[in-house]
PDB file of C-alpha atoms and ligand atoms in Angstrom:
ATOM      1  CA  UNK I  30      43.243  32.291  78.571  1.00 96.00           C
ATOM      2  CA  UNK I  31      39.229  32.144  77.926  1.00 96.00           C
ATOM      3  CA  UNK I  32      39.254  28.339  77.666  1.00 97.00           C
ATOM      4  CA  UNK I  33      41.170  27.387  80.692  1.00 98.00           C
ATOM      5  CA  UNK I  34      39.735  29.507  82.970  1.00 97.00           C
ATOM      6  CA  UNK I  35      35.931  28.172  81.926  1.00 97.00           C
ATOM      7  CA  UNK I  36      37.041  25.371  82.422  1.00 98.00           C
ATOM      8  CA  UNK I  37      38.401  25.985  86.055  1.00 98.00           C
ATOM      9  CA  UNK I  38      34.664  27.344  86.318  1.00 96.00           C
ATOM     10  CA  UNK I  39      32.887  24.052  85.121  1.00 97.00           C
ATOM     11  CA  UNK I  40      35.321  21.952  86.690  1.00 97.00           C
ATOM     12  CA  UNK I  41      37.081  22.892  89.246  1.00 97.00           C
ATOM     13  CA  UNK I  42      36.493  22.387  93.026  1.00 97.00           C
ATOM     14  CA  UNK I  43      37.282  25.464  95.657  1.00 96.00           C
ATOM     15  CA  UNK I  44      38.827  24.077  99.091  1.00 96.00           C
ATOM     16  CA  UNK I  45      38.279  26.276 101.520  1.00 95.00           C
ATOM     17  CA  UNK I  46      39.819  30.108 100.680  1.00 96.00           C
ATOM     18  CA  UNK I  47      43.180  28.695  99.405  1.00 95.00           C
ATOM     19  CA  UNK I  48      43.131  25.477  97.407  1.00 96.00           C
ATOM     20  CA  UNK I  49      41.325  24.991  93.900  1.00 97.00           C
ATOM     21  CA  UNK I  50      40.727  20.992  93.228  1.00 97.00           C
ATOM     22  CA  UNK I  51      41.645  20.400  89.374  1.00 98.00           C
ATOM     23  CA  UNK I  52      42.279  16.863  88.912  1.00 97.00           C
ATOM     24  CA  UNK I  53      39.574  16.359  85.994  1.00 98.00           C
ATOM     25  CA  UNK I  54      42.219  18.108  83.718  1.00 98.00           C
ATOM     26  CA  UNK I  55      45.157  19.255  85.007  1.00 98.00           C
ATOM     27  CA  UNK I  56      46.569  17.216  87.907  1.00 97.00           C
ATOM     28  CA  UNK I  57      45.533  14.009  87.876  1.00 97.00           C
ATOM     29  CA  UNK I  58      43.420  13.166  84.997  1.00 98.00           C
ATOM     30  CA  UNK I  59      44.581  15.063  81.809  1.00 98.00           C
ATOM     31  CA  UNK I  60      43.283  16.789  78.836  1.00 98.00           C
ATOM     32  CA  UNK I  61      45.779  16.949  76.412  1.00 98.00           C
ATOM     33  CA  UNK I  62      43.593  19.277  73.684  1.00 98.00           C
ATOM     34  CA  UNK I  63      43.564  21.633  75.983  1.00 98.00           C
ATOM     35  CA  UNK I  64      47.723  21.129  77.513  1.00 98.00           C
ATOM     36  CA  UNK I  65      48.610  21.466  73.502  1.00 98.00           C
ATOM     37  CA  UNK I  66      46.582  24.695  73.623  1.00 98.00           C
ATOM     38  CA  UNK I  67      48.221  26.046  77.129  1.00 98.00           C
ATOM     39  CA  UNK I  68      52.050  25.224  75.155  1.00 98.00           C
ATOM     40  CA  UNK I  69      50.759  27.032  72.322  1.00 98.00           C
ATOM     41  CA  UNK I  70      49.515  29.812  74.606  1.00 98.00           C
ATOM     42  CA  UNK I  71      52.693  29.972  76.581  1.00 98.00           C
ATOM     43  CA  UNK I  72      54.616  30.034  72.774  1.00 98.00           C
ATOM     44  CA  UNK I  73      52.296  33.280  71.922  1.00 98.00           C
ATOM     45  CA  UNK I  74      52.823  34.838  75.164  1.00 98.00           C
ATOM     46  CA  UNK I  75      56.787  34.392  75.066  1.00 98.00           C
ATOM     47  CA  UNK I  76      57.420  34.488  71.697  1.00 98.00           C
ATOM     48  CA  UNK I  77      59.540  37.269  71.858  1.00 98.00           C
ATOM     49  CA  UNK I  78      62.225  35.077  73.581  1.00 98.00           C
ATOM     50  CA  UNK I  79      60.977  31.708  71.476  1.00 97.00           C
ATOM     51  CA  UNK I  80      64.117  31.465  69.868  1.00 97.00           C
ATOM     52  CA  UNK I  81      66.403  31.810  72.757  1.00 98.00           C
ATOM     53  CA  UNK I  82      64.553  28.855  74.907  1.00 98.00           C
ATOM     54  CA  UNK I  83      67.014  26.082  75.643  1.00 98.00           C
ATOM     55  CA  UNK I  84      65.303  24.423  78.088  1.00 98.00           C
ATOM     56  CA  UNK I  85      62.041  23.929  79.918  1.00 98.00           C
ATOM     57  CA  UNK I  86      61.940  23.502  84.275  1.00 98.00           C
ATOM     58  CA  UNK I  87      59.553  22.069  85.942  1.00 98.00           C
ATOM     59  CA  UNK I  88      59.175  20.417  89.144  1.00 97.00           C
ATOM     60  CA  UNK I  89      57.447  16.687  89.308  1.00 95.00           C
ATOM     61  CA  UNK I  90      55.255  15.318  89.023  1.00 93.00           C
ATOM     62  CA  UNK I  91      52.281  18.486  87.928  1.00 95.00           C
ATOM     63  CA  UNK I  92      54.467  20.492  86.129  1.00 97.00           C
ATOM     64  CA  UNK I  93      55.965  17.891  83.694  1.00 98.00           C
ATOM     65  CA  UNK I  94      53.164  17.536  81.605  1.00 98.00           C
ATOM     66  CA  UNK I  95      52.291  21.144  81.124  1.00 98.00           C
ATOM     67  CA  UNK I  96      56.458  21.312  80.349  1.00 98.00           C
ATOM     68  CA  UNK I  97      56.208  18.455  78.137  1.00 98.00           C
ATOM     69  CA  UNK I  98      53.365  20.349  75.430  1.00 98.00           C
ATOM     70  CA  UNK I  99      55.282  23.931  76.254  1.00 98.00           C
ATOM     71  CA  UNK I 100      58.256  22.122  74.983  1.00 98.00           C
ATOM     72  CA  UNK I 101      56.295  20.701  72.246  1.00 98.00           C
ATOM     73  CA  UNK I 102      55.313  23.993  71.167  1.00 98.00           C
ATOM     74  CA  UNK I 103      58.740  25.399  71.333  1.00 98.00           C
ATOM     75  CA  UNK I 104      60.092  23.408  68.635  1.00 98.00           C
ATOM     76  CA  UNK I 105      61.466  20.389  70.822  1.00 98.00           C
ATOM     77  CA  UNK I 106      63.750  21.412  73.580  1.00 98.00           C
ATOM     78  CA  UNK I 107      64.668  19.495  76.395  1.00 98.00           C
ATOM     79  CA  UNK I 108      62.278  19.306  79.585  1.00 98.00           C
ATOM     80  CA  UNK I 109      64.333  19.353  82.963  1.00 98.00           C
ATOM     81  CA  UNK I 110      62.019  18.866  85.999  1.00 98.00           C
ATOM     82  CA  UNK I 111      63.151  18.887  89.796  1.00 97.00           C
ATOM     83  CA  UNK I 112      63.057  15.296  91.804  1.00 96.00           C
ATOM     84  CA  UNK I 113      61.510  15.566  94.706  1.00 92.00           C
ATOM     85  CA  UNK I 114      62.804  12.815  96.032  1.00 86.00           C
ATOM     86  CA  UNK I 115      66.882  11.774  96.080  1.00 82.00           C
ATOM     87  CA  UNK I 116      66.406   8.111  93.563  1.00 83.00           C
ATOM     88  CA  UNK I 117      69.193   5.396  93.512  1.00 85.00           C
ATOM     89  CA  UNK I 118      70.364   5.949  90.530  1.00 87.00           C
ATOM     90  CA  UNK I 119      71.317   9.821  90.788  1.00 81.00           C
ATOM     91  CA  UNK I 120      74.472  10.456  91.557  1.00 83.00           C
ATOM     92  CA  UNK I 121      75.966  13.245  94.661  1.00 84.00           C
ATOM     93  CA  UNK I 122      76.142  16.006  91.544  1.00 94.00           C
ATOM     94  CA  UNK I 123      73.036  18.101  91.716  1.00 95.00           C
ATOM     95  CA  UNK I 124      71.736  21.249  92.646  1.00 97.00           C
ATOM     96  CA  UNK I 125      69.660  21.370  95.483  1.00 95.00           C
ATOM     97  CA  UNK I 126      66.804  23.911  97.010  1.00 97.00           C
ATOM     98  CA  UNK I 127      64.571  23.188  99.771  1.00 95.00           C
ATOM     99  CA  UNK I 128      60.957  24.024  99.176  1.00 94.00           C
ATOM    100  CA  UNK I 129      58.201  24.302 101.466  1.00 89.00           C
ATOM    101  CA  UNK I 130      55.546  22.496  99.931  1.00 84.00           C
ATOM    102  CA  UNK I 131      52.187  24.135 100.138  1.00 75.00           C
ATOM    103  CA  UNK I 132      49.343  21.697  99.774  1.00 77.00           C
ATOM    104  CA  UNK I 133      51.708  18.893 101.482  1.00 78.00           C
ATOM    105  CA  UNK I 134      52.607  21.372 104.161  1.00 81.00           C
ATOM    106  CA  UNK I 135      55.855  19.876 104.218  1.00 85.00           C
ATOM    107  CA  UNK I 136      59.521  20.840 103.602  1.00 89.00           C
ATOM    108  CA  UNK I 137      61.401  18.832 101.038  1.00 88.00           C
ATOM    109  CA  UNK I 138      64.257  19.338  99.372  1.00 94.00           C
ATOM    110  CA  UNK I 139      64.311  19.499  94.711  1.00 97.00           C
ATOM    111  CA  UNK I 140      66.844  18.598  93.514  1.00 97.00           C
ATOM    112  CA  UNK I 141      68.331  18.674  89.551  1.00 97.00           C
ATOM    113  CA  UNK I 142      71.721  16.526  87.990  1.00 97.00           C
ATOM    114  CA  UNK I 143      74.320  19.124  87.016  1.00 97.00           C
ATOM    115  CA  UNK I 144      74.822  17.462  83.885  1.00 97.00           C
ATOM    116  CA  UNK I 145      71.041  18.744  82.578  1.00 98.00           C
ATOM    117  CA  UNK I 146      71.558  21.890  83.675  1.00 98.00           C
ATOM    118  CA  UNK I 147      74.337  24.281  82.722  1.00 97.00           C
ATOM    119  CA  UNK I 148      76.251  27.954  83.010  1.00 98.00           C
ATOM    120  CA  UNK I 149      74.288  29.598  80.004  1.00 97.00           C
ATOM    121  CA  UNK I 150      71.436  27.662  79.467  1.00 98.00           C
ATOM    122  CA  UNK I 151      68.627  29.770  78.955  1.00 98.00           C
ATOM    123  CA  UNK I 152      65.240  28.191  81.070  1.00 98.00           C
ATOM    124  CA  UNK I 153      61.958  28.755  81.021  1.00 98.00           C
ATOM    125  CA  UNK I 154      60.178  27.476  84.143  1.00 98.00           C
ATOM    126  CA  UNK I 155      56.693  25.908  83.940  1.00 98.00           C
ATOM    127  CA  UNK I 156      54.488  25.120  86.592  1.00 98.00           C
ATOM    128  CA  UNK I 157      50.944  24.302  86.743  1.00 98.00           C
ATOM    129  CA  UNK I 158      50.465  26.272  90.140  1.00 98.00           C
ATOM    130  CA  UNK I 159      52.004  29.582  91.435  1.00 98.00           C
ATOM    131  CA  UNK I 160      50.658  29.751  95.108  1.00 97.00           C
ATOM    132  CA  UNK I 161      53.560  31.361  97.761  1.00 96.00           C
ATOM    133  CA  UNK I 162      56.301  31.327  95.125  1.00 97.00           C
ATOM    134  CA  UNK I 163      57.949  28.762  96.976  1.00 96.00           C
ATOM    135  CA  UNK I 164      58.236  26.281  93.921  1.00 97.00           C
ATOM    136  CA  UNK I 165      59.269  29.146  91.493  1.00 98.00           C
ATOM    137  CA  UNK I 166      61.421  30.520  93.566  1.00 98.00           C
ATOM    138  CA  UNK I 167      63.473  26.967  94.202  1.00 98.00           C
ATOM    139  CA  UNK I 168      63.394  26.223  90.371  1.00 98.00           C
ATOM    140  CA  UNK I 169      65.111  30.053  90.626  1.00 98.00           C
ATOM    141  CA  UNK I 170      67.831  28.927  93.338  1.00 98.00           C
ATOM    142  CA  UNK I 171      68.968  26.020  91.353  1.00 98.00           C
ATOM    143  CA  UNK I 172      69.334  27.923  87.702  1.00 98.00           C
ATOM    144  CA  UNK I 173      71.431  30.535  90.121  1.00 98.00           C
ATOM    145  CA  UNK I 174      73.633  28.000  91.367  1.00 98.00           C
ATOM    146  CA  UNK I 175      74.092  26.542  87.636  1.00 98.00           C
ATOM    147  CA  UNK I 176      74.952  30.175  86.243  1.00 98.00           C
ATOM    148  CA  UNK I 177      71.395  29.295  84.296  1.00 98.00           C
ATOM    149  CA  UNK I 178      69.296  31.913  82.801  1.00 98.00           C
ATOM    150  CA  UNK I 179      65.491  32.388  84.140  1.00 98.00           C
ATOM    151  CA  UNK I 180      63.782  33.913  80.841  1.00 98.00           C
ATOM    152  CA  UNK I 181      60.708  33.730  81.877  1.00 98.00           C
ATOM    153  CA  UNK I 182      58.040  31.425  84.281  1.00 98.00           C
ATOM    154  CA  UNK I 183      54.970  30.343  82.515  1.00 98.00           C
ATOM    155  CA  UNK I 184      52.610  29.218  84.822  1.00 98.00           C
ATOM    156  CA  UNK I 185      48.308  27.339  83.983  1.00 98.00           C
ATOM    157  CA  UNK I 186      47.052  28.925  87.815  1.00 98.00           C
ATOM    158  CA  UNK I 187      48.540  32.111  89.385  1.00 98.00           C
ATOM    159  CA  UNK I 188      46.531  32.667  92.764  1.00 98.00           C
ATOM    160  CA  UNK I 189      47.528  35.879  93.472  1.00 97.00           C
ATOM    161  CA  UNK I 190      45.938  36.654  96.590  1.00 96.00           C
ATOM    162  CA  UNK I 191      49.094  34.110  97.466  1.00 97.00           C
ATOM    163  CA  UNK I 192      51.568  36.665  96.423  1.00 96.00           C
ATOM    164  CA  UNK I 193      54.270  34.182  94.360  1.00 97.00           C
ATOM    165  CA  UNK I 194      53.760  36.147  91.637  1.00 97.00           C
ATOM    166  CA  UNK I 195      54.309  39.638  93.483  1.00 97.00           C
ATOM    167  CA  UNK I 196      57.856  37.886  95.252  1.00 97.00           C
ATOM    168  CA  UNK I 197      58.439  36.920  91.287  1.00 98.00           C
ATOM    169  CA  UNK I 198      58.104  39.617  89.571  1.00 98.00           C
ATOM    170  CA  UNK I 199      59.734  41.752  92.554  1.00 97.00           C
ATOM    171  CA  UNK I 200      62.552  39.893  91.867  1.00 97.00           C
ATOM    172  CA  UNK I 201      62.251  40.908  87.823  1.00 97.00           C
ATOM    173  CA  UNK I 202      60.789  37.857  87.206  1.00 98.00           C
ATOM    174  CA  UNK I 203      59.076  38.134  83.983  1.00 98.00           C
ATOM    175  CA  UNK I 204      55.730  35.456  85.180  1.00 98.00           C
ATOM    176  CA  UNK I 205      52.905  34.843  82.395  1.00 98.00           C
ATOM    177  CA  UNK I 206      49.536  32.919  83.753  1.00 98.00           C
ATOM    178  CA  UNK I 207      47.014  32.209  81.810  1.00 98.00           C
ATOM    179  CA  UNK I 208      44.438  32.190  85.036  1.00 98.00           C
ATOM    180  CA  UNK I 209      44.900  33.962  87.361  1.00 98.00           C
ATOM    181  CA  UNK I 210      42.772  33.824  90.490  1.00 98.00           C
ATOM    182  CA  UNK I 211      42.338  36.608  92.534  1.00 97.00           C
ATOM    183  CA  UNK I 212      40.083  35.068  95.220  1.00 97.00           C
ATOM    184  CA  UNK I 213      37.966  32.064  96.607  1.00 96.00           C
ATOM    185  CA  UNK I 214      35.272  32.879  98.545  1.00 95.00           C
ATOM    186  CA  UNK I 215      32.784  30.510  99.857  1.00 93.00           C
ATOM    187  CA  UNK I 216      32.969  28.538  96.610  1.00 93.00           C
ATOM    188  CA  UNK I 217      33.147  31.287  94.068  1.00 94.00           C
ATOM    189  CA  UNK I 218      36.564  31.445  91.922  1.00 96.00           C
ATOM    190  CA  UNK I 219      36.934  35.139  91.188  1.00 96.00           C
ATOM    191  CA  UNK I 220      39.850  35.456  88.501  1.00 97.00           C
ATOM    192  CA  UNK I 221      41.300  38.973  88.257  1.00 94.00           C
ATOM    193  CA  UNK I 222      44.227  40.009  87.303  1.00 84.00           C
ATOM    194  CA  UNK I 223      47.505  39.546  88.290  1.00 76.00           C
ATOM    195  CA  UNK I 224      49.199  43.137  87.931  1.00 60.00           C
ATOM    196  CA  UNK I 225      45.907  44.021  90.510  1.00 51.00           C
ATOM    197  CA  UNK I 226      44.747  41.432  92.771  1.00 44.00           C
ATOM    198  CA  UNK I 227      42.261  43.622  94.228  1.00 43.00           C
ATOM    199  CA  UNK I 228      40.139  44.399  91.185  1.00 41.00           C
ATOM    200  CA  UNK I 229      39.082  40.698  90.729  1.00 41.00           C
ATOM    201  CA  UNK I 230      36.749  40.004  87.366  1.00 40.00           C
ATOM    202  CA  UNK I 231      33.042  39.035  88.680  1.00 40.00           C
ATOM    203  CA  UNK I 232      33.051  35.430  89.652  1.00 42.00           C
ATOM    204  CA  UNK I 233      31.515  32.902  88.551  1.00 38.00           C
ATOM    205  CA  UNK I 234      29.852  29.447  91.389  1.00 40.00           C
ATOM    206  CA  UNK I 235      32.594  26.714  91.531  1.00 35.00           C
ATOM    207  CA  UNK I 236      30.268  23.684  90.823  1.00 34.00           C
TER     208      UNK I 236
HETATM  209  P1  5GP G   6      53.758  27.607  95.743  1.00 64.33           P
HETATM  210  O1  5GP G   6      55.411  26.748  95.706  1.00 64.33           O
HETATM  211  O2  5GP G   6      53.908  28.607  94.618  1.00 64.33           O
HETATM  212  O3  5GP G   6      53.163  27.851  96.742  1.00 64.33           O
HETATM  213  O4  5GP G   6      52.654  26.258  94.769  1.00 64.33           O
HETATM  214  C1  5GP G   6      52.869  25.822  93.772  1.00 64.33           C
HETATM  215  C2  5GP G   6      53.102  24.035  94.039  1.00 64.33           C
HETATM  216  O5  5GP G   6      52.181  23.725  95.034  1.00 64.33           O
HETATM  217  C3  5GP G   6      52.476  23.900  92.670  1.00 64.33           C
HETATM  218  O6  5GP G   6      53.446  23.397  92.050  1.00 64.33           O
HETATM  219  C4  5GP G   6      51.436  22.848  92.871  1.00 64.33           C
HETATM  220  O7  5GP G   6      51.820  21.527  92.409  1.00 64.33           O
HETATM  221  C5  5GP G   6      50.508  23.293  94.178  1.00 64.33           C
HETATM  222  N1  5GP G   6      49.436  24.264  94.129  1.00 64.33           N
HETATM  223  C6  5GP G   6      49.687  25.436  95.247  1.00 64.33           C
HETATM  224  N2  5GP G   6      48.261  25.558  95.398  1.00 64.33           N
HETATM  225  C7  5GP G   6      47.495  24.730  94.679  1.00 64.33           C
HETATM  226  C8  5GP G   6      46.191  24.818  94.529  1.00 64.33           C
HETATM  227  O8  5GP G   6      45.652  24.968  94.942  1.00 64.33           O
HETATM  228  N3  5GP G   6      45.812  23.511  93.579  1.00 64.33           N
HETATM  229  C9  5GP G   6      46.570  22.990  93.588  1.00 64.33           C
HETATM  230  N4  5GP G   6      45.504  21.321  92.920  1.00 64.33           N
HETATM  231  N5  5GP G   6      47.790  22.333  93.782  1.00 64.33           N
HETATM  232  C10 5GP G   6      48.255  23.170  94.565  1.00 64.33           C
END
């Protein structure tokens, strides 16, 4: 999605060779116009299964807004987000998976109350980033426990060099990423193709 890539180039800040900071429009401050377009783009890419999507599934916190705009583009289907802490209001009826947080470097549990995910539910997983695939694999694990079907996984920014996309695709999961980063070198963000991360398009320096 060219508009997203332009925005990453304009506002994204590379932190070392592994992390991309995009808090001006995605992770702290939100550009709702861009989010609306991203939701529409996911709807376009998953158009062949759009009428089968029962729920959008994500994980807090940054996935929620993307999921909400995407749900609107899919006709207002419910958004369910996995929680990273167990609130006192949550009873013991939940699905659970352990996930290593890439940015926080700690193991955490994600939980979805059983009443919000049922056998036969057809889900689209949506998240802001795909790095090593832990969050998405945790959500897949939770869908497996519920007997829910995963129609695909929609990602705003996939960092192909961290292998999460390859892991998911090897499992037969359909992954659609709006921007694919092939590498980050000396502050330069190289975009590429998820299927061929070794052949990046010429990059543009991040500010
Ligand atoms: P994964 O589980 O695929 O290793 O990492 C995905 C999760 O880690 C996302 O939900 C996102 O919150 C966070 N994450 C991974 N890489 C980045 C990054 O480069 N920048 C930011 N802001 N978050 C990231």
